[in-house]
């Protein structure tokens, strides 16, 4: 085999490998889209990524690894990195921080129709706070699980 043929063969092998890698990487995403409770809209992806940015912010100052954002009518209304360690406040969970931030920004406690995006499933107290604020839906985790409306406990 001459050098040109060997180069073409390597290039074809790399192309096939890249195609298979893409399939392997895409495979879990396609499963997630089919599983109950999974979300896959581009807007959901945008907002869950914003929640993970809040998680990274919390981690950057040594806080717990949680983040959340609250979205109303397709617009970011509140942001919440975990502030438990920073403030020494066990109630400063990311979800409640995002809810409080949205209420402050909007000047009202009623967040009817809002969607809460968080890096993990909200705890009972965070879910209660979301229910009291009338949040419509909770989406959580990298696979964008739809937890539905928050439940009052």
mmCIF file of N, CA and C in Angstrom, residues 54 68-70 76-81 83 94-108 111:
data_model
loop_
_atom_site.group_PDB
_atom_site.id
_atom_site.type_symbol
_atom_site.label_atom_id
_atom_site.label_comp_id
_atom_site.label_asym_id
_atom_site.label_seq_id
_atom_site.Cartn_x
_atom_site.Cartn_y
_atom_site.Cartn_z
ATOM 1 N N UNK A 54 -25.094 28.168 37.747
ATOM 2 C CA UNK A 54 -25.258 28.574 39.151
ATOM 3 C C UNK A 54 -24.560 27.583 40.088
ATOM 4 N N UNK A 68 -29.832 26.660 40.686
ATOM 5 C CA UNK A 68 -31.204 26.702 40.172
ATOM 6 C C UNK A 68 -31.464 28.051 39.521
ATOM 7 N N UNK A 69 -32.400 28.055 38.589
ATOM 8 C CA UNK A 69 -32.911 29.296 38.007
ATOM 9 C C UNK A 69 -34.421 29.173 37.915
ATOM 10 N N UNK A 70 -35.091 30.317 37.930
ATOM 11 C CA UNK A 70 -36.536 30.353 37.779
ATOM 12 C C UNK A 70 -36.857 31.152 36.527
ATOM 13 N N UNK A 76 -35.442 34.702 32.138
ATOM 14 C CA UNK A 76 -34.847 34.427 33.437
ATOM 15 C C UNK A 76 -35.396 35.421 34.454
ATOM 16 N N UNK A 77 -36.036 34.890 35.501
ATOM 17 C CA UNK A 77 -36.617 35.754 36.530
ATOM 18 C C UNK A 77 -35.829 35.704 37.832
ATOM 19 N N UNK A 78 -35.144 34.584 38.095
ATOM 20 C CA UNK A 78 -34.395 34.465 39.336
ATOM 21 C C UNK A 78 -33.256 33.467 39.216
ATOM 22 N N UNK A 79 -32.176 33.756 39.929
ATOM 23 C CA UNK A 79 -30.996 32.890 39.927
ATOM 24 C C UNK A 79 -30.703 32.433 41.346
ATOM 25 N N UNK A 80 -30.209 31.199 41.462
ATOM 26 C CA UNK A 80 -29.929 30.701 42.797
ATOM 27 C C UNK A 80 -28.778 29.724 42.875
ATOM 28 N N UNK A 81 -27.584 30.227 43.152
ATOM 29 C CA UNK A 81 -26.526 29.300 43.545
ATOM 30 C C UNK A 81 -26.757 28.933 45.007
ATOM 31 N N UNK A 83 -26.197 28.870 48.744
ATOM 32 C CA UNK A 83 -25.491 29.812 49.620
ATOM 33 C C UNK A 83 -25.478 29.315 51.065
ATOM 34 N N UNK A 94 -30.340 26.330 46.718
ATOM 35 C CA UNK A 94 -30.357 26.994 45.414
ATOM 36 C C UNK A 94 -31.775 27.299 44.936
ATOM 37 N N UNK A 95 -32.682 26.346 45.096
ATOM 38 C CA UNK A 95 -34.046 26.536 44.612
ATOM 39 C C UNK A 95 -34.743 27.684 45.348
ATOM 40 N N UNK A 96 -34.597 27.718 46.656
ATOM 41 C CA UNK A 96 -35.231 28.802 47.424
ATOM 42 C C UNK A 96 -34.558 30.141 47.129
ATOM 43 N N UNK A 97 -33.264 30.115 46.873
ATOM 44 C CA UNK A 97 -32.563 31.353 46.496
ATOM 45 C C UNK A 97 -33.088 31.868 45.157
ATOM 46 N N UNK A 98 -33.312 30.971 44.202
ATOM 47 C CA UNK A 98 -33.840 31.381 42.890
ATOM 48 C C UNK A 98 -35.254 31.935 43.034
ATOM 49 N N UNK A 99 -36.068 31.299 43.859
ATOM 50 C CA UNK A 99 -37.442 31.772 44.084
ATOM 51 C C UNK A 99 -37.417 33.154 44.737
ATOM 52 N N UNK A 100 -36.615 33.307 45.794
ATOM 53 C CA UNK A 100 -36.535 34.620 46.472
ATOM 54 C C UNK A 100 -36.011 35.699 45.523
ATOM 55 N N UNK A 101 -35.024 35.352 44.704
ATOM 56 C CA UNK A 101 -34.471 36.318 43.762
ATOM 57 C C UNK A 101 -35.545 36.762 42.761
ATOM 58 N N UNK A 102 -36.316 35.808 42.245
ATOM 59 C CA UNK A 102 -37.385 36.149 41.293
ATOM 60 C C UNK A 102 -38.444 37.017 41.964
ATOM 61 N N UNK A 103 -38.821 36.674 43.182
ATOM 62 C CA UNK A 103 -39.824 37.476 43.889
ATOM 63 C C UNK A 103 -39.337 38.897 44.118
ATOM 64 N N UNK A 104 -38.074 39.021 44.446
ATOM 65 C CA UNK A 104 -37.498 40.360 44.661
ATOM 66 C C UNK A 104 -37.454 41.152 43.356
ATOM 67 N N UNK A 105 -36.961 40.520 42.292
ATOM 68 C CA UNK A 105 -36.864 41.203 40.993
ATOM 69 C C UNK A 105 -38.225 41.630 40.466
ATOM 70 N N UNK A 106 -39.220 40.746 40.641
ATOM 71 C CA UNK A 106 -40.553 41.017 40.092
ATOM 72 C C UNK A 106 -41.433 41.827 41.039
ATOM 73 N N UNK A 107 -41.021 41.929 42.297
ATOM 74 C CA UNK A 107 -41.786 42.691 43.270
ATOM 75 C C UNK A 107 -43.093 42.041 43.667
ATOM 76 N N UNK A 108 -43.119 40.722 43.634
ATOM 77 C CA UNK A 108 -44.332 39.998 44.033
ATOM 78 C C UNK A 108 -43.982 38.580 44.471
ATOM 79 N N UNK A 111 -45.636 33.591 41.709
ATOM 80 C CA UNK A 111 -44.855 33.267 40.506
ATOM 81 C C UNK A 111 -45.627 32.294 39.612
#
